[in-house]
Coordinates of C-alpha atoms and ligand atoms in Angstrom, one line a residue:
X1 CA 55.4 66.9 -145.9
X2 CA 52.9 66.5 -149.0
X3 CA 54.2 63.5 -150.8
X4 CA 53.4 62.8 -154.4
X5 CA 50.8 60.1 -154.5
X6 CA 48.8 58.1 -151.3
X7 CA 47.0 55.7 -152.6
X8 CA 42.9 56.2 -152.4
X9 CA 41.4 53.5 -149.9
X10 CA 37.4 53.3 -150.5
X11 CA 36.6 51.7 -147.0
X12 CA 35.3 48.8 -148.1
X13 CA 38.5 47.2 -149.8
X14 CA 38.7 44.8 -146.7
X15 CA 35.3 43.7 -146.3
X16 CA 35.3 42.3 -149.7
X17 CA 38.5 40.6 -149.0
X18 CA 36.5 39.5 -146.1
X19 CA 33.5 38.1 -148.4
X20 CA 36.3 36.1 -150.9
X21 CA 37.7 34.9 -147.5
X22 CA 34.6 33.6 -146.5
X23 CA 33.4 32.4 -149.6
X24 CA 36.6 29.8 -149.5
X25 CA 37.3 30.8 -153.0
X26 CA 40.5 32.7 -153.5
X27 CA 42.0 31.5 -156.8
X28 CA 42.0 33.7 -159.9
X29 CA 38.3 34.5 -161.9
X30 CA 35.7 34.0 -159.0
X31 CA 32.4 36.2 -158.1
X32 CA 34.9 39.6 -157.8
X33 CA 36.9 38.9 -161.1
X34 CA 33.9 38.5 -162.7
X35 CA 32.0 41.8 -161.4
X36 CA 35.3 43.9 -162.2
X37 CA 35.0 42.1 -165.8
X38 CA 31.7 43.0 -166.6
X39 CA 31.9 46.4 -165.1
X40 CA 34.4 46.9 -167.3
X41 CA 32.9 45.9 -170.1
X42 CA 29.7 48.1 -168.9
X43 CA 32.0 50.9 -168.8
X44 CA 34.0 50.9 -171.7
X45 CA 31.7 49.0 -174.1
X46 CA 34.5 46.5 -175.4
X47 CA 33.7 43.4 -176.3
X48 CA 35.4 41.6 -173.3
X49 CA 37.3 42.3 -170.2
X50 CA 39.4 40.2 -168.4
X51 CA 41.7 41.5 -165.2
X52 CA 45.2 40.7 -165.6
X53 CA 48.0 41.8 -162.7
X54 CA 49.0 43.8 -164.1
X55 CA 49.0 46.4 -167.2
X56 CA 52.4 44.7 -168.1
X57 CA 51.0 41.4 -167.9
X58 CA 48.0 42.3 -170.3
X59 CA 50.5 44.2 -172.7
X60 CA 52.4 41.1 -173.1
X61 CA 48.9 39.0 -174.0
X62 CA 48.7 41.8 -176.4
X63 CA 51.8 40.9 -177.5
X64 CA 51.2 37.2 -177.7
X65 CA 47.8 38.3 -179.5
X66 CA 49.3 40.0 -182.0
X67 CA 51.2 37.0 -183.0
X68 CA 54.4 39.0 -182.8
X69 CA 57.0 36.4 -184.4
X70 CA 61.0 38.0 -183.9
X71 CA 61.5 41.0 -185.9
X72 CA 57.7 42.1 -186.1
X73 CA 58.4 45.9 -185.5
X74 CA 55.4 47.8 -183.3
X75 CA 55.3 51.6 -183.9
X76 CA 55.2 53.2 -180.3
X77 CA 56.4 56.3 -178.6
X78 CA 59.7 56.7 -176.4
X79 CA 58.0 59.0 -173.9
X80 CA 56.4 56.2 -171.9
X81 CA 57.0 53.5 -169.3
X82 CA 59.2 50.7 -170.0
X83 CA 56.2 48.1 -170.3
X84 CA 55.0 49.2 -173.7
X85 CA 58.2 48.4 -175.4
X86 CA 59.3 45.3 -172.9
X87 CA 56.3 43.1 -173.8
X88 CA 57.1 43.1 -178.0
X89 CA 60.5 42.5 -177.2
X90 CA 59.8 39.3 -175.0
X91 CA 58.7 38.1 -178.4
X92 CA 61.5 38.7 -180.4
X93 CA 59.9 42.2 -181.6
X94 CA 61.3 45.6 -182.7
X95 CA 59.8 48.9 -180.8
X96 CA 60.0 51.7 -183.6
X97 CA 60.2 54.3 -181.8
X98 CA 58.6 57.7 -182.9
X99 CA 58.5 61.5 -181.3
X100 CA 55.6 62.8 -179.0
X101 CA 53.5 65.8 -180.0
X102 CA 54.5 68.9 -178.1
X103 CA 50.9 69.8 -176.9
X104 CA 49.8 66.3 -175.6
X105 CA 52.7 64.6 -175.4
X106 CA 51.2 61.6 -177.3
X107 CA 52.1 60.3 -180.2
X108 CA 52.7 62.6 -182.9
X109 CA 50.2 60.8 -185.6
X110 CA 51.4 62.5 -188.7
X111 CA 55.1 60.7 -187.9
X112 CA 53.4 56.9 -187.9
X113 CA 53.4 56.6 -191.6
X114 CA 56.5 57.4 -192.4
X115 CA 57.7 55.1 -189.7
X116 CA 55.5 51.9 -191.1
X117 CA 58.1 48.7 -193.1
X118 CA 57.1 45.4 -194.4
X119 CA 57.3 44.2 -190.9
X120 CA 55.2 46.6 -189.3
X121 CA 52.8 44.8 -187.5
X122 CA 50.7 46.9 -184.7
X123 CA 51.0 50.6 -183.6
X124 CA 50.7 51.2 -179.5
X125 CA 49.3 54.9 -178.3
X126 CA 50.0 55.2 -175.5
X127 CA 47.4 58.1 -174.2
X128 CA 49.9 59.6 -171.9
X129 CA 48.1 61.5 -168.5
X130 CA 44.5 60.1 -169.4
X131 CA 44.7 62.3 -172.5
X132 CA 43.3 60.4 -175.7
X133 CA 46.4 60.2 -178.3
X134 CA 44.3 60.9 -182.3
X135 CA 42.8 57.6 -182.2
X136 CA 40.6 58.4 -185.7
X137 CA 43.8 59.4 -187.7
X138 CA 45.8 56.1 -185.8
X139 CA 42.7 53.8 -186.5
X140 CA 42.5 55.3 -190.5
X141 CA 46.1 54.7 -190.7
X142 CA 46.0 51.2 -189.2
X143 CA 43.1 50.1 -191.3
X144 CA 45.0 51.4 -194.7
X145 CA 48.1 49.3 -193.3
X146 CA 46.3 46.3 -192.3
X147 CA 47.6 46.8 -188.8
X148 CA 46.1 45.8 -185.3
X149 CA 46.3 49.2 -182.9
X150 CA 47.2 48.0 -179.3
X151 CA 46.3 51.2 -176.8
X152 CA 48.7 51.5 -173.8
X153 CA 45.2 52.7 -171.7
X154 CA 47.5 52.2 -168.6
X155 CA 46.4 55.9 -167.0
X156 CA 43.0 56.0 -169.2
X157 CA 40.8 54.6 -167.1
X158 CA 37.5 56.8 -167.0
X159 CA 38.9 58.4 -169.9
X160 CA 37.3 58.7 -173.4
X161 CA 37.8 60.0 -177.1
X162 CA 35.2 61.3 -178.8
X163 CA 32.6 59.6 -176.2
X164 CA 34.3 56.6 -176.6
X165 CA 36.4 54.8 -173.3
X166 CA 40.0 54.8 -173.8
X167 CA 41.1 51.2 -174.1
X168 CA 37.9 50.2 -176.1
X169 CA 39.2 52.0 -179.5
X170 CA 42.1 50.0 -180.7
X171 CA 41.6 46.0 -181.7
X172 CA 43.2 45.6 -177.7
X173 CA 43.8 48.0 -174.7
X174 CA 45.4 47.7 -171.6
X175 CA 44.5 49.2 -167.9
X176 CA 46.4 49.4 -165.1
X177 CA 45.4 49.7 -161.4
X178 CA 49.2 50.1 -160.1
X179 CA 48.5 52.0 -156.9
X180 CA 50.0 55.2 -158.7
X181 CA 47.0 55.0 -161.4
X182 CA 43.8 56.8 -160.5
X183 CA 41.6 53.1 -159.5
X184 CA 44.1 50.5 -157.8
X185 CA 44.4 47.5 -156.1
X186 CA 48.4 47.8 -155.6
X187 CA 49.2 45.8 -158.4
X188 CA 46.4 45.3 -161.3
X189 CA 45.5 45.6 -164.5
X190 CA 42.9 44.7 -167.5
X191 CA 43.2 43.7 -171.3
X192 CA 40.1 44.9 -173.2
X193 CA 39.2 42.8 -176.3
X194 CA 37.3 45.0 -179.0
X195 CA 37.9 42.4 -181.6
X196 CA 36.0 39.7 -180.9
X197 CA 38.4 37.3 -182.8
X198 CA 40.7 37.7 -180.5
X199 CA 38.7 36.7 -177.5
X200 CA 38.9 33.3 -177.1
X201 CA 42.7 32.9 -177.6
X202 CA 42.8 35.8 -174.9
X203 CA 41.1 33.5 -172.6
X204 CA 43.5 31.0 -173.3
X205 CA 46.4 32.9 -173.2
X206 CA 46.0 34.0 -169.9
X207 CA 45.1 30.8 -168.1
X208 CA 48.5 29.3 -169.1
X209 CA 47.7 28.1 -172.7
X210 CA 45.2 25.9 -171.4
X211 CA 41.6 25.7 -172.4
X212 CA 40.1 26.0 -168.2
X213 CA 37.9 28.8 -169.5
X214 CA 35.3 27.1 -172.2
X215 CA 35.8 23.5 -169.7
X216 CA 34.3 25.7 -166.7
X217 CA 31.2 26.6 -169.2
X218 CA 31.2 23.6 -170.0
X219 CA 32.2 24.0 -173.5
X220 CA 35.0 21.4 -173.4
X221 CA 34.5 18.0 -171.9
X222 CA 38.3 18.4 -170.5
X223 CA 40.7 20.7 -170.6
X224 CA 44.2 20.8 -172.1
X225 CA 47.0 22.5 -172.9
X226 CA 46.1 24.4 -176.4
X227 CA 48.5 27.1 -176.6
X228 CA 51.5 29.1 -175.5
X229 CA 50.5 31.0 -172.6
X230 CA 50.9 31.7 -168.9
X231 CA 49.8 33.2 -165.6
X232 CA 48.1 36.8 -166.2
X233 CA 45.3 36.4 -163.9
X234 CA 45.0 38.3 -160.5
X235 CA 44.0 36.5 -157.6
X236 CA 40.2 37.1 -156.2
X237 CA 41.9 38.9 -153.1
X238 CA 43.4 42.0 -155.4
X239 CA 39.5 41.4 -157.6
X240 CA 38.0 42.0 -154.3
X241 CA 40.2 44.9 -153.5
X242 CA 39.6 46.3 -156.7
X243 CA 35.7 45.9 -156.6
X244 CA 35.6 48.5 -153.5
X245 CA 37.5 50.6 -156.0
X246 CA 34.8 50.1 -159.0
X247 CA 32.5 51.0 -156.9
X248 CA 33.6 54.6 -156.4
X249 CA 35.1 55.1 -159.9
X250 CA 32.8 58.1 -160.8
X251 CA 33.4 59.9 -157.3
X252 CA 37.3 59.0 -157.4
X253 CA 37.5 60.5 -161.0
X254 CA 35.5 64.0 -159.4
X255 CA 37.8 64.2 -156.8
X256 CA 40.7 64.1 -158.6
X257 CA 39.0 66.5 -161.3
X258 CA 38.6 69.2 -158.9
X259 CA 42.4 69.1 -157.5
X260 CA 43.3 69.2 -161.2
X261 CA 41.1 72.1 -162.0
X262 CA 42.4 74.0 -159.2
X263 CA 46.3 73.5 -159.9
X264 CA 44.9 74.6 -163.3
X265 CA 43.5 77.8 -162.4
X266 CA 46.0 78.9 -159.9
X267 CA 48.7 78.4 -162.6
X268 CA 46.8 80.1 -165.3
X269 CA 49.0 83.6 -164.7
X270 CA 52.0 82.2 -164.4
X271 CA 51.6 80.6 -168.2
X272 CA 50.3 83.6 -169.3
X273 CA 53.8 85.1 -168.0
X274 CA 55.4 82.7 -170.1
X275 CA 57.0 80.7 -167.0
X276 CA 55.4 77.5 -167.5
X277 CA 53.3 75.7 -169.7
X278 CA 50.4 73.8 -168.6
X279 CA 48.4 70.9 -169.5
X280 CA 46.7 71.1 -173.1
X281 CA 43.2 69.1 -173.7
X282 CA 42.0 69.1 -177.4
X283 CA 38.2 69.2 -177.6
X284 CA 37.6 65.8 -178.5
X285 CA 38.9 64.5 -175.4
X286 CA 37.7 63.7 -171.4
X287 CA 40.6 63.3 -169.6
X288 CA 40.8 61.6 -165.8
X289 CA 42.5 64.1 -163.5
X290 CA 45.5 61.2 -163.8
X291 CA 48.3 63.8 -163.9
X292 CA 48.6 67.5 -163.1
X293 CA 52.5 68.4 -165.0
X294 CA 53.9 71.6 -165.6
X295 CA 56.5 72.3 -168.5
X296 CA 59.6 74.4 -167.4
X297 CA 61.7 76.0 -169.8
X298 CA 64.7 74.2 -169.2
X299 CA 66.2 71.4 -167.5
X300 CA 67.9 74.0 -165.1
X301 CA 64.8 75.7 -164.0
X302 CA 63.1 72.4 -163.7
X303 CA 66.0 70.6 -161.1
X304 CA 66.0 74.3 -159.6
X305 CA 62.6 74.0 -159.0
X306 CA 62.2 70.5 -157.5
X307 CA 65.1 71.0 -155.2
X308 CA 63.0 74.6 -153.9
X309 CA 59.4 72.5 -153.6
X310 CA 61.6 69.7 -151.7
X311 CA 62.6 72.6 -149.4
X312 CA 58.8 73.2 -148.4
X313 CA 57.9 69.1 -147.5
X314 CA 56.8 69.0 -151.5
X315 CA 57.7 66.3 -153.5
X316 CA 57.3 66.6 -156.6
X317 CA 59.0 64.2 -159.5
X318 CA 59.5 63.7 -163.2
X319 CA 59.7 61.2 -166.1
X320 CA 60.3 59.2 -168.4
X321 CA 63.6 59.0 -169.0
X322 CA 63.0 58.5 -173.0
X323 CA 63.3 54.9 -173.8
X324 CA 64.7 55.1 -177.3
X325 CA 68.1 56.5 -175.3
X326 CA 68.2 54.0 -172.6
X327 CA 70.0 51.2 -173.0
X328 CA 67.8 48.4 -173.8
X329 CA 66.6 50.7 -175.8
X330 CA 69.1 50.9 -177.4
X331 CA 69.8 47.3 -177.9
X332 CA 66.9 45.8 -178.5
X333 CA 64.4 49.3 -180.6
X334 CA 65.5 51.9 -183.4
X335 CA 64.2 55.0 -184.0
X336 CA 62.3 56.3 -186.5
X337 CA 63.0 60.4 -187.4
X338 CA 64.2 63.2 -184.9
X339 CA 63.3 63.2 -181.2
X340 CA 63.3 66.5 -180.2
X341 CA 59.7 67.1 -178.8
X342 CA 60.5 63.7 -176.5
X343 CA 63.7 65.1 -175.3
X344 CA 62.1 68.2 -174.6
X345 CA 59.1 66.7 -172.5
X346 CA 61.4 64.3 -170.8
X347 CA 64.2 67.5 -169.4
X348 CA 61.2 69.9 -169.0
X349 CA 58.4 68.5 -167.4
X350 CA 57.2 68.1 -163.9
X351 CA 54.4 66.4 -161.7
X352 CA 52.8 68.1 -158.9
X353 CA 51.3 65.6 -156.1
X354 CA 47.6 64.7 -157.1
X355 CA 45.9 62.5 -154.5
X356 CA 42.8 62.3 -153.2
X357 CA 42.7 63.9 -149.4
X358 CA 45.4 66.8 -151.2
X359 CA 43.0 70.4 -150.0
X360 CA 43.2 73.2 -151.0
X361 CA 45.8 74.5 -148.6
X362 CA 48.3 72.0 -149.3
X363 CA 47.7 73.0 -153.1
X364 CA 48.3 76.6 -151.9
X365 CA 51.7 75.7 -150.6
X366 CA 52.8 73.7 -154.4
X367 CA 51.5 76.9 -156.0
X368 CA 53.3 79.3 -153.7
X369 CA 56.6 77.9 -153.9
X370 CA 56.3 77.8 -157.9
X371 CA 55.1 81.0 -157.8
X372 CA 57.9 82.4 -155.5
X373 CA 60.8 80.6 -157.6
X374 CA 59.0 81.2 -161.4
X375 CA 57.3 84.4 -160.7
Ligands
PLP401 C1 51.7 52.4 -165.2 C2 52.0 52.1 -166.6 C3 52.2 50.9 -167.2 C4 52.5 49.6 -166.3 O1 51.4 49.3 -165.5 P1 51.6 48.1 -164.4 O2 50.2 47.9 -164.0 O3 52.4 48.7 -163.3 O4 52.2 47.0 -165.0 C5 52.4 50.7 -168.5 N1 52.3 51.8 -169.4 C6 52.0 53.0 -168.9 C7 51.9 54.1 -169.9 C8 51.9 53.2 -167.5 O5 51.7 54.5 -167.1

């Protein structure tokens, strides 16, 4: 059986869980928290990092951020994971949804524009497989608009634009270290805070509305409740977890590089052939070995193909199902323009398993078994 993700495990996940253990100090924001903080902001260059637990929970501080008051609208694609759109809604807002380009999948940037009302008041890219979405067009267009640009950074992580960490663009990003994503600690995730105005209402915001953050600097002679807010932060166990994780980012991200490269090689004839389409990178972007998909093409060949691969012990899956057709969706988003690439994406496409430990061998038998029902 090759199954489509095993979580990576560094070795030293449970001696730091050992360390917060011993060091009797296992609520949220102690000595791990902080070290996956400032590594992130290290890495990424933001302003400020602060680990949530989640990717949803930091989208929803986004959210809360943002200031989004009920009927805000937020311009976002449909072709993404049901966080993106769930955390405006919480607040009363309106996902507008828009269609995907059919090279990246991302957000087609030319259809934002069109898609921008009265009250517009952010745009989320979501930079789908660890692939930057246009961030310079998105930030030109933002700025014209006087909107804030949220980026769904969920599968970014060790990603960049144009040199620049994904997540760290936008006025607010958002990680995620689910134990699908490429750095995990189960659960986990990270708001980044590029504008700086936003970061002490952040703080707040995630430690229940209070102001605990600026009393435990000593900013505040007591602390109070200042704000709406609630409980985003991550116990120190999952920080500690995490931390082994850090640790090994650059090595996890070759890894996973070199199993993507050779899926992209050994399909290389076969798109050639015209049997499949696979993975497109524009130049200005360093992508993170997140997601090796292939594009079938149809929904026939791609069911036809999964239920061959499950044959051989190969499990291999899809999504999304497109949001703006589901139906909260339906209820609670419109949609701005035709969907056709999003469709497309969401009938057609396929991920192969990607995990660190997958050789060479077990590639060999995916490839084969594509090869053998495509070729
Ligand atoms: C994984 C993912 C999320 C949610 O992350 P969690 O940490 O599980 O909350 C949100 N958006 C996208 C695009 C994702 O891939």
């Amino acid at each position: 059986m090759i199954p489509f993700n095993k979580p990576y495990i560094s070795g030293k996940e449970l001696w730091n869980i050992a360390q917060a253990h011993a060091n009797c100090a296992m609520a949220g924001d102690g000595i791990f928290t902080r070290q996956c903080n400032e590594w992130l902001e290290q890495r990424t260059g933001c302003h400020k990092a602060l680990l949530t637990h989640s990717c949803t929970a930091a989208l929803e501080m986004a959210a809360i951020l943002a200031d989004f008051q009920p009927g805000d609208e937020v311009i976002m694609p449909s072709y993404t994971f049901v966080s993106t759109a769930n955390a405006f809604v919480l607040r009363g807002g309106v996902p507008v949804f828009v269609d995907i380009r059919p090279d990246t999948l991302n957000i087609d940037e030319t259809l934002i524009e069109a898609a921008i009302t009265s009250r517009t008041k952010a745009i989320v890219p979501v930079h789908y497989a660890g692939v930057s979405c246009e961030m310079d067009t998105i930030m030109d267009i933002a700025r014209h608009h006087n909107l804030l640009v949220i980026e769904d950074a969920a599968q970014g992580v060790m990603a960049s634009y144009k040199g620049k960490a994904l997540g760290s663009i936008g006025h607010l990003g958002t990680l995620s270290f689910h134990e699908t994503k490429n750095i995990t600690s189960g659960e986990g995730g990270a708001i980044l805070i590029n504008d700086p105005r936003l970061a002490e209402r952040a703080e707040i915001i995630r430690e229940k509305g209070t102001n605990r953050s600026q009393f435990f600097r000593g900013q505040v002679d007591k602390y109070t409740w200042v704000d709406i807010g609630s409980s985003y932060l991550p116990g120190e166990i999952i920080a500690a977890f995490l931390w082994a994780q850090m640790e090994e980012a650059e090595s996890i991200t070759a890894k996973r590089l070199a199993i993507w490269d050779y899926y992209h090689v050994t399909l290389e004839e076969l798109e050639a052939a015209g049997k499949l389409r696979r993975p497109m990178t524009p130049w200005s972007c360093w992508h993170n070995a997140h997601m090796y998909y292939i594009l079938l093409d149809s929904l026939q060949s791609r069911t036809a193909l999964m239920a061959k691969l499950q044959e051989q012990g190969v499990n291999a899956v899809f999504h999304y199902v497109q949001l703006h057709s589901s139906p909260a969706g339906q209820k609670y988003g419109r949609v701005h323009g035709k969907m056709i690439n999003t469709i497309d994406a969401a009938d057609r496409l396929l991920r192969l398993p990607l995990w660190i430990g997958l050789d060479k061998e077990m590639q060999n038998i995916v490839v084969d078994a594509i090869v053998e029902i495509l070729g």
